[in-house]
Coordinates of C-alpha atoms and ligand atoms in Angstrom, one line a residue:
M200 CA 77.7 107.6 79.3
V201 CA 80.8 109.8 78.7
S202 CA 83.3 107.8 76.7
R203 CA 86.7 107.6 78.6
V204 CA 88.4 105.7 75.8
I205 CA 91.7 107.2 75.1
P206 CA 93.1 106.3 71.6
V207 CA 96.4 104.5 71.5
D208 CA 99.3 105.4 69.2
A209 CA 99.4 104.3 65.6
F210 CA 100.6 100.7 65.3
D211 CA 101.4 97.7 63.1
L212 CA 100.4 94.6 65.0
V213 CA 101.6 91.3 63.5
I214 CA 99.8 88.2 64.7
F215 CA 101.9 85.0 64.1
G216 CA 99.5 82.1 64.2
S217 CA 96.7 84.4 63.0
T218 CA 94.6 81.5 61.7
G219 CA 94.7 79.6 65.1
D220 CA 92.2 79.2 67.8
L221 CA 93.3 82.0 70.0
A222 CA 93.4 84.5 67.1
R223 CA 89.9 83.6 66.1
R224 CA 88.4 83.4 69.5
K225 CA 90.1 86.3 71.3
I226 CA 92.6 88.4 69.4
L227 CA 90.7 89.3 66.3
P228 CA 87.3 89.8 68.1
G229 CA 89.1 91.8 70.8
L230 CA 90.8 94.1 68.3
F231 CA 87.5 94.6 66.6
R232 CA 85.9 95.7 69.9
R233 CA 88.6 98.2 70.5
F234 CA 88.3 99.5 67.0
Q235 CA 84.5 99.8 67.5
S236 CA 85.0 101.7 70.8
G237 CA 87.2 104.3 69.1
Q238 CA 90.4 103.3 70.8
M239 CA 92.2 102.1 67.7
P240 CA 93.5 104.9 65.5
D241 CA 92.6 105.1 61.9
S242 CA 96.2 104.4 61.0
A243 CA 96.4 101.1 62.9
R244 CA 97.2 98.0 60.9
V245 CA 96.9 94.3 61.7
I246 CA 98.9 91.8 59.7
G247 CA 98.1 88.2 60.0
A248 CA 101.0 85.8 59.5
A249 CA 100.8 82.1 59.4
R250 CA 101.8 79.0 57.4
G251 CA 98.5 78.7 55.5
D252 CA 98.3 80.0 52.0
L253 CA 95.7 82.8 52.6
T254 CA 95.2 86.1 50.7
D255 CA 94.3 89.4 52.3
E256 CA 90.7 88.7 51.2
S257 CA 90.5 85.2 52.7
F258 CA 92.1 86.4 56.0
R259 CA 89.5 89.2 56.2
A260 CA 86.8 86.5 55.6
L261 CA 88.3 84.4 58.4
A262 CA 88.2 87.5 60.7
A263 CA 84.6 88.3 59.7
T264 CA 83.6 84.8 60.6
A265 CA 85.4 85.0 64.0
I266 CA 83.7 88.3 64.7
A267 CA 80.3 86.8 63.8
E268 CA 80.9 83.9 66.1
F269 CA 82.6 85.6 69.1
V270 CA 81.4 89.2 69.3
P271 CA 77.9 89.5 70.9
K272 CA 75.3 90.0 68.2
A273 CA 74.2 93.3 69.6
R274 CA 77.6 94.7 68.9
Q275 CA 77.9 93.5 65.3
D276 CA 77.5 96.4 62.9
D277 CA 78.2 95.6 59.3
A278 CA 79.5 99.0 58.4
V279 CA 82.0 99.1 61.4
I280 CA 83.0 95.5 60.6
G281 CA 83.8 96.5 57.0
Q282 CA 86.0 99.4 58.2
F283 CA 87.8 97.2 60.6
L284 CA 88.5 94.5 58.0
E285 CA 90.2 97.1 55.8
K286 CA 92.9 97.3 58.4
L287 CA 93.7 93.6 58.0
S288 CA 96.2 92.0 55.6
Y289 CA 98.0 88.7 55.5
V290 CA 101.4 87.3 54.8
T291 CA 102.2 83.6 54.4
I292 CA 105.2 83.0 56.6
D293 CA 107.6 80.1 57.3
A294 CA 108.4 80.6 61.0
S295 CA 111.5 78.5 60.9
G296 CA 112.5 79.0 57.3
E297 CA 113.0 82.0 55.1
G298 CA 109.7 82.2 53.2
G299 CA 107.6 85.3 53.6
W300 CA 109.9 87.4 55.7
P301 CA 110.8 90.0 53.0
A302 CA 107.1 90.4 52.3
L303 CA 106.4 91.0 56.0
K304 CA 109.2 93.6 56.1
A305 CA 107.7 95.3 53.2
R306 CA 104.4 95.7 55.0
M307 CA 105.8 97.4 58.1
R308 CA 105.8 101.1 58.3
D309 CA 108.2 103.5 60.0
G310 CA 107.2 105.8 62.8
V311 CA 104.5 103.5 64.3
V312 CA 104.6 101.1 67.2
R313 CA 105.6 97.6 66.0
A314 CA 104.1 94.7 68.0
F315 CA 104.4 91.0 67.3
Y316 CA 102.0 88.6 68.9
F317 CA 103.5 85.1 69.1
S318 CA 100.3 83.1 69.1
V319 CA 102.2 79.9 68.2
A320 CA 103.7 76.9 70.0
P321 CA 106.5 78.0 72.3
A322 CA 108.9 75.8 70.3
L323 CA 108.7 78.5 67.6
F324 CA 109.5 81.5 69.9
G325 CA 113.2 81.3 69.2
D326 CA 112.8 81.0 65.4
L327 CA 110.4 84.0 65.3
A328 CA 112.6 86.2 67.5
E329 CA 115.7 85.4 65.5
R330 CA 114.1 86.1 62.1
L331 CA 112.5 89.3 63.2
H332 CA 116.0 90.6 63.9
L333 CA 117.7 88.9 61.0
H334 CA 115.4 90.6 58.6
G335 CA 115.5 93.9 60.3
I336 CA 111.8 93.9 61.1
A337 CA 112.0 94.4 64.9
D338 CA 114.0 97.2 66.5
S339 CA 114.7 98.2 70.0
A340 CA 111.3 99.8 70.4
S341 CA 109.3 96.8 69.2
R342 CA 107.3 94.6 71.5
I343 CA 106.6 91.0 71.5
V344 CA 103.6 89.2 73.1
V345 CA 103.8 85.6 74.3
E346 CA 101.1 83.4 75.7
K347 CA 100.9 80.7 78.3
P348 CA 102.0 78.0 78.7
F349 CA 105.2 79.7 79.4
G350 CA 107.2 76.5 79.9
R351 CA 106.0 73.4 81.7
D352 CA 108.6 73.6 84.5
L353 CA 111.4 75.8 85.7
Q354 CA 114.0 74.5 83.3
S355 CA 111.8 75.0 80.2
A356 CA 110.7 78.4 81.4
R357 CA 114.3 79.5 81.8
A358 CA 115.1 78.2 78.4
L359 CA 112.2 80.2 76.8
N360 CA 113.3 83.3 78.8
S361 CA 116.8 83.0 77.5
V362 CA 115.8 82.4 73.9
L363 CA 113.7 85.6 74.0
A364 CA 116.4 87.5 75.8
K365 CA 118.8 86.9 73.0
H366 CA 116.9 89.3 70.8
F367 CA 114.6 91.4 73.1
T368 CA 115.0 93.1 76.5
E369 CA 112.7 92.4 79.3
A370 CA 111.0 95.8 78.7
Q371 CA 110.0 94.5 75.2
I372 CA 108.5 91.2 76.3
Y373 CA 104.8 91.0 77.3
R374 CA 103.9 87.7 78.9
I375 CA 100.2 87.4 79.0
D376 CA 98.2 85.9 81.9
H377 CA 94.7 86.8 80.8
Y378 CA 93.5 86.8 84.4
L379 CA 95.4 90.0 85.0
G380 CA 93.4 91.6 82.1
K381 CA 90.1 90.9 83.8
E382 CA 88.4 94.0 85.1
T383 CA 87.6 92.3 88.5
V384 CA 91.1 91.1 89.0
Q385 CA 92.4 94.6 88.6
N386 CA 89.7 95.7 91.0
L387 CA 91.4 93.6 93.7
M388 CA 94.2 96.2 93.6
A389 CA 91.7 99.1 93.7
V390 CA 89.8 97.6 96.6
R391 CA 92.9 97.0 98.6
F392 CA 94.9 100.1 97.9
A393 CA 92.3 102.8 97.2
N394 CA 90.4 102.3 100.5
I395 CA 91.6 102.8 104.0
L396 CA 89.0 100.5 105.3
F397 CA 90.6 97.1 104.5
E398 CA 94.3 97.6 104.7
P399 CA 94.6 97.9 108.5
L400 CA 92.8 94.6 108.9
W401 CA 94.6 92.9 106.0
K402 CA 96.9 90.6 108.0
S403 CA 97.0 87.4 110.0
E404 CA 96.1 89.3 113.2
Y405 CA 92.6 89.8 111.8
I406 CA 92.2 87.4 108.9
D407 CA 91.5 83.7 109.7
H408 CA 92.0 82.4 106.2
V409 CA 91.5 83.1 102.6
Q410 CA 89.8 80.9 100.0
I411 CA 90.4 81.3 96.3
T412 CA 88.1 79.3 94.0
V413 CA 88.1 79.1 90.2
A414 CA 85.4 76.6 89.4
E415 CA 84.5 75.7 85.8
T416 CA 81.7 73.6 84.3
V417 CA 83.5 72.8 81.1
G418 CA 85.5 69.6 80.7
V419 CA 88.7 69.2 78.7
Q420 CA 87.1 67.8 75.5
G421 CA 88.6 69.2 72.4
R422 CA 91.9 70.1 74.1
G423 CA 92.6 66.8 75.9
A424 CA 95.9 66.3 74.2
Y425 CA 97.3 69.6 75.6
Y426 CA 95.5 69.3 78.9
D427 CA 96.6 65.8 79.7
K428 CA 100.3 66.9 79.7
S429 CA 99.4 69.8 81.9
G430 CA 96.7 69.3 84.5
A431 CA 95.1 71.8 86.8
M432 CA 98.4 72.6 88.6
R433 CA 100.2 73.7 85.5
D434 CA 97.2 75.0 83.6
M435 CA 95.6 77.1 86.3
V436 CA 97.6 77.2 89.6
Q437 CA 101.0 78.1 88.4
N438 CA 99.7 81.1 86.6
H439 CA 96.1 82.4 87.1
M440 CA 95.6 81.3 90.7
M441 CA 99.1 82.4 91.6
Q442 CA 98.4 85.9 90.3
L443 CA 95.2 86.1 92.3
L444 CA 97.0 85.0 95.4
C445 CA 99.7 87.6 94.8
L446 CA 97.3 90.4 94.4
I447 CA 95.6 89.5 97.8
A448 CA 98.8 88.8 99.7
M449 CA 101.3 91.4 98.3
E450 CA 102.5 94.5 100.2
P451 CA 101.3 97.9 98.8
P452 CA 103.6 98.8 95.9
Y453 CA 105.0 102.4 96.1
H454 CA 103.2 103.2 92.9
F455 CA 101.0 101.6 90.3
D456 CA 104.0 101.1 88.1
P457 CA 105.0 97.9 86.3
N458 CA 108.1 97.1 88.2
A459 CA 106.8 98.3 91.6
V460 CA 103.8 96.0 91.3
R461 CA 105.7 93.1 89.9
D462 CA 108.4 93.4 92.6
E463 CA 105.8 93.0 95.3
K464 CA 104.2 90.0 93.6
L465 CA 107.5 88.3 93.2
K466 CA 108.1 88.7 97.0
V467 CA 104.9 86.8 97.6
I468 CA 105.8 84.0 95.3
R469 CA 109.2 83.7 96.9
A470 CA 107.6 83.5 100.3
L471 CA 105.4 80.5 99.5
Q472 CA 106.2 77.5 101.6
P473 CA 106.6 74.1 100.0
V474 CA 103.3 72.1 100.1
G475 CA 103.4 68.6 101.4
P476 CA 101.0 65.7 100.3
Q477 CA 98.8 66.2 103.3
D478 CA 97.9 69.6 102.0
I479 CA 97.0 68.7 98.5
V480 CA 94.0 66.9 96.9
R481 CA 94.0 66.1 93.3
G482 CA 90.8 64.9 91.4
Q483 CA 89.7 63.7 88.1
Y484 CA 86.1 63.8 86.9
L485 CA 84.4 60.5 86.2
K486 CA 82.1 59.3 83.5
A487 CA 78.5 60.2 84.2
G488 CA 75.6 58.5 82.5
G489 CA 76.2 58.5 78.8
E490 CA 78.7 61.3 79.1
G491 CA 82.4 60.8 78.8
G492 CA 84.7 61.3 81.8
Y493 CA 88.2 62.8 81.9
L494 CA 89.8 59.6 80.7
D495 CA 87.6 59.7 77.5
H496 CA 88.0 63.4 77.0
S497 CA 91.8 63.3 77.5
G498 CA 92.1 60.4 75.1
N499 CA 94.4 58.7 77.7
P500 CA 92.7 55.8 79.4
A501 CA 95.6 55.5 81.9
S502 CA 95.9 59.2 82.7
R503 CA 96.9 60.3 86.2
T504 CA 96.5 64.0 85.3
E505 CA 94.3 66.1 87.6
S506 CA 91.3 68.0 86.4
Y507 CA 90.8 69.4 89.9
I508 CA 93.2 70.5 92.6
A509 CA 92.8 71.9 96.1
L510 CA 95.7 73.0 98.2
K511 CA 96.6 74.7 101.4
V512 CA 99.3 77.3 100.9
Q513 CA 101.2 79.3 103.5
V514 CA 102.9 82.6 102.8
A515 CA 105.8 82.8 105.1
N516 CA 106.2 86.5 106.0
W517 CA 105.2 88.8 108.8
R518 CA 101.9 89.7 107.4
W519 CA 100.6 86.2 106.8
Q520 CA 102.2 84.0 109.4
G521 CA 99.4 81.6 110.5
T522 CA 96.8 82.6 107.9
P523 CA 96.4 79.8 105.4
F524 CA 95.3 80.4 101.8
Y525 CA 93.1 77.6 100.4
L526 CA 93.1 77.3 96.7
R527 CA 90.9 75.1 94.5
T528 CA 90.2 74.9 90.8
G529 CA 88.6 72.3 88.6
K530 CA 86.8 71.3 85.5
R531 CA 83.2 69.9 85.3
L532 CA 82.2 71.3 88.6
R533 CA 78.8 72.3 89.8
A534 CA 78.9 75.9 88.6
R535 CA 81.2 78.4 86.8
A536 CA 82.2 80.6 89.7
S537 CA 85.4 82.3 90.6
E538 CA 85.7 84.2 93.9
I539 CA 88.0 85.2 96.6
A540 CA 86.7 84.9 100.2
I541 CA 88.5 86.5 103.1
T542 CA 87.3 85.2 106.4
F543 CA 88.0 87.5 109.4
K544 CA 88.6 86.4 112.9
E545 CA 86.2 86.7 115.8
P546 CA 86.2 89.9 117.9
P547 CA 88.5 89.5 120.9
H548 CA 85.6 89.7 123.4
S549 CA 81.9 89.4 123.1
I550 CA 79.7 91.8 125.0
F551 CA 76.6 89.9 124.2
D552 CA 75.2 87.2 126.4
D553 CA 73.6 85.4 123.5
A554 CA 76.3 85.2 120.8
Q555 CA 74.6 82.2 119.2
G556 CA 73.8 83.9 116.0
W557 CA 77.4 85.1 115.6
R558 CA 79.3 84.3 112.4
E559 CA 82.6 85.5 111.0
N560 CA 82.8 88.6 108.8
V561 CA 83.5 87.4 105.3
L562 CA 84.5 89.7 102.4
V563 CA 83.7 87.9 99.2
I564 CA 85.1 89.3 95.9
R565 CA 83.2 87.6 93.0
L566 CA 85.4 87.6 89.9
Q567 CA 82.9 85.9 87.5
P568 CA 80.1 85.7 86.8
D569 CA 78.1 88.6 88.3
E570 CA 81.2 90.4 89.4
G571 CA 80.8 92.2 92.7
M572 CA 81.6 92.3 96.4
N573 CA 79.8 91.0 99.3
L574 CA 80.6 91.8 102.9
M575 CA 79.0 89.6 105.5
V576 CA 78.3 91.7 108.7
M577 CA 76.6 91.1 112.0
I578 CA 73.5 93.1 113.0
K579 CA 70.8 92.8 115.6
E580 CA 68.0 90.5 114.7
P581 CA 65.0 92.8 114.4
G582 CA 62.2 92.7 116.9
P583 CA 61.7 92.5 120.6
G584 CA 62.9 89.8 122.9
G585 CA 66.5 90.8 123.7
M586 CA 69.7 91.2 121.7
R587 CA 70.1 88.4 119.2
L588 CA 72.6 88.5 116.4
M589 CA 72.2 87.7 112.7
Q590 CA 74.4 87.9 109.7
V591 CA 73.4 90.0 106.6
P592 CA 75.2 90.7 103.3
L593 CA 76.3 94.1 102.2
D594 CA 76.0 93.0 98.6
M595 CA 77.2 95.0 95.6
S596 CA 76.9 93.8 92.0
F597 CA 79.2 95.8 89.8
A598 CA 76.7 95.6 86.9
E599 CA 74.0 97.2 89.1
A600 CA 76.3 99.7 90.6
L601 CA 77.8 100.9 87.4
G602 CA 74.8 100.6 85.1
D603 CA 75.7 101.3 81.4
E604 CA 79.4 101.8 82.3
A605 CA 79.7 98.1 83.1
E606 CA 78.5 97.1 79.7
D607 CA 81.4 98.4 77.7
V608 CA 84.1 97.0 79.9
P609 CA 86.8 95.5 77.6
D610 CA 87.5 91.9 78.0
A611 CA 90.9 90.7 79.2
Y612 CA 92.5 90.3 75.8
E613 CA 91.2 93.7 74.5
R614 CA 92.7 95.5 77.4
L615 CA 96.0 93.6 77.4
I616 CA 96.6 94.1 73.6
M617 CA 96.0 97.9 74.0
D618 CA 98.4 97.9 77.0
V619 CA 101.1 96.4 74.7
I620 CA 100.6 99.3 72.3
R621 CA 100.7 101.8 75.1
G622 CA 103.8 100.2 76.4
N623 CA 102.4 99.4 79.8
Q624 CA 103.7 96.2 81.4
T625 CA 101.9 96.4 84.7
L626 CA 99.5 93.6 83.9
F627 CA 102.1 91.3 82.3
M628 CA 104.3 88.7 84.0
R629 CA 107.9 89.4 84.3
G630 CA 110.4 86.6 83.5
D631 CA 111.6 86.3 87.1
E632 CA 108.0 86.0 88.4
V633 CA 107.2 83.1 86.0
E634 CA 110.4 81.4 87.0
A635 CA 109.7 81.8 90.7
A636 CA 106.2 80.4 90.2
W637 CA 107.7 77.3 88.5
A638 CA 110.3 77.0 91.2
W639 CA 107.5 76.6 93.8
T640 CA 105.4 74.4 91.6
D641 CA 108.0 71.9 90.3
P642 CA 108.7 70.1 93.6
I643 CA 105.0 69.7 94.3
I644 CA 104.5 68.0 91.0
A645 CA 107.7 66.0 91.2
A646 CA 106.6 64.6 94.6
W647 CA 103.2 63.3 93.4
E648 CA 104.8 62.0 90.2
N649 CA 107.5 60.1 92.1
R650 CA 104.9 58.6 94.4
G651 CA 102.8 57.6 91.4
D652 CA 99.7 59.3 93.0
R653 CA 96.4 58.8 91.3
P654 CA 93.8 61.6 91.5
Q655 CA 90.6 60.9 93.3
G656 CA 87.5 60.5 91.1
Y657 CA 84.7 63.0 91.4
D658 CA 81.2 63.3 89.8
P659 CA 80.8 65.8 87.1
G660 CA 78.5 68.5 88.3
S661 CA 79.7 68.1 91.9
S662 CA 81.9 70.3 94.1
G663 CA 85.0 68.1 93.5
P664 CA 86.5 65.1 95.3
E665 CA 85.4 64.1 98.9
D666 CA 89.0 64.5 100.2
A667 CA 88.9 68.2 99.4
L668 CA 86.3 68.6 102.2
M669 CA 88.8 67.0 104.6
L670 CA 91.5 69.4 103.6
M671 CA 89.5 72.1 105.4
H672 CA 87.6 70.0 107.9
K673 CA 90.8 68.9 109.6
D674 CA 91.6 72.6 110.2
G675 CA 88.1 73.2 111.5
R676 CA 87.0 75.2 108.5
R677 CA 84.7 74.7 105.5
W678 CA 84.8 75.5 101.8
R679 CA 82.2 77.9 100.6
E680 CA 79.5 76.5 98.5
I681 CA 80.2 76.7 94.7
K682 CA 77.3 78.7 93.3
G683 CA 77.0 80.2 89.9
Ligands
LIG37 C1 93.1 79.1 80.5 C2 93.2 77.6 80.8 O1 94.3 79.7 80.7 O2 92.1 79.6 81.3 C3 91.8 76.9 80.6 O3 94.1 77.0 79.9 C4 90.8 77.6 81.5 O4 91.9 75.5 81.0 C5 90.8 79.1 81.2 O5 89.5 77.1 81.1 C6 89.9 79.8 82.2 O6 89.8 81.2 81.8 P1 88.4 82.0 82.1 O7 88.7 83.4 81.6 O8 87.3 81.3 81.3 O9 88.2 81.9 83.6

């Protein structure tokens, strides 16, 4: 395969919270993969910064362990790992005090991109931003990267945005939603805007409804304390599912340019209608056999937090009037499967006497696993005996279609970190987008909290709560089966 990896500019990347879970699971292994693929220039440096009393050596050892654990074995090459580790160093830092800042300043070089990854609790964002300026470490060309959760409601998101805005312009702030870094999620834009085939049909005149599913098999054990304060609506819908919805529903941007794309997404979020209780189902997985249920995993026996949510969403604009979007996501479901299914309407008139075999055209975009596309089309059932119809899939697995090229696809974090260095904000959320998403989410959550609603129980390994079926049945529709 011809390598299309284009090296990025020289950089100093400081990871605050560099000994935490995200750094070990995603950031350090991701950086290693980009180094291995030749994208990271020789002169790049990664500086870990955290409270712990580590040395350069012990931080390198931590990174080596993270690579051993989270990079596929076939891609672990001791010599390359050794070269990568040489780029790493460590500074003990007091995020809200003064310790370590002069040492960090001394590590930074002039003439390279300076990026600061805030892989820490949002409560520390303000302290970090302030000290980076106070100590003359960040300048007007520096970039900061922040993670979700970006607030837990509109008010807290606004507060975070204004804390960051005191020291950084919007063009310097990279808010990560890792779904936007997924290859298949970006492919949604390629499919929609690089083919003439779909766009003329991409509207309520031809589309009956859209289903967006992000099903997971994992429970919340190990992160129950965080999750119980969040729930599926805050953890998945306000961000990841919202982004998927935007990419499907938005108007074509005039260019694949950060603000052009984000302007169009913002318009979709602003066009979302309020969702009433009749259009929401919340679920919580139960205890099964000897296995703990949500209440055990969350550590809160009285919890009313949802580990599953399904909702019917309307986008109030010309394009989508009358075409509902059904969203569902949950933990401990039957399979890990994320997909977007676009169900088209029936032809205006059937010329066939026997239309019994007729089914709707459905375009399914599989996001994970086995990324690909599947278009369900009608053909003639083979053989004599008249014209009978049957449905067949035009199925394309990206792995099969792309062969070797699919193997070296960077994962979401790898790509997004390199985009920060390149200064490309297209795949990052703008402050107003995040706020608009909370402005839509807040009243929905407030309504069920005020009513004191309890989520409906569902069996681990099932498709979710029974009531979720009704959400579609009452509209004469059905969820697609959740299959891995
Ligand atoms: C995270 C959520 O943002 O996304 C998790 O906090 C969820 O609860 C995860 O499991 C899903 O990401 P992915 O990439 O595994 O689909």
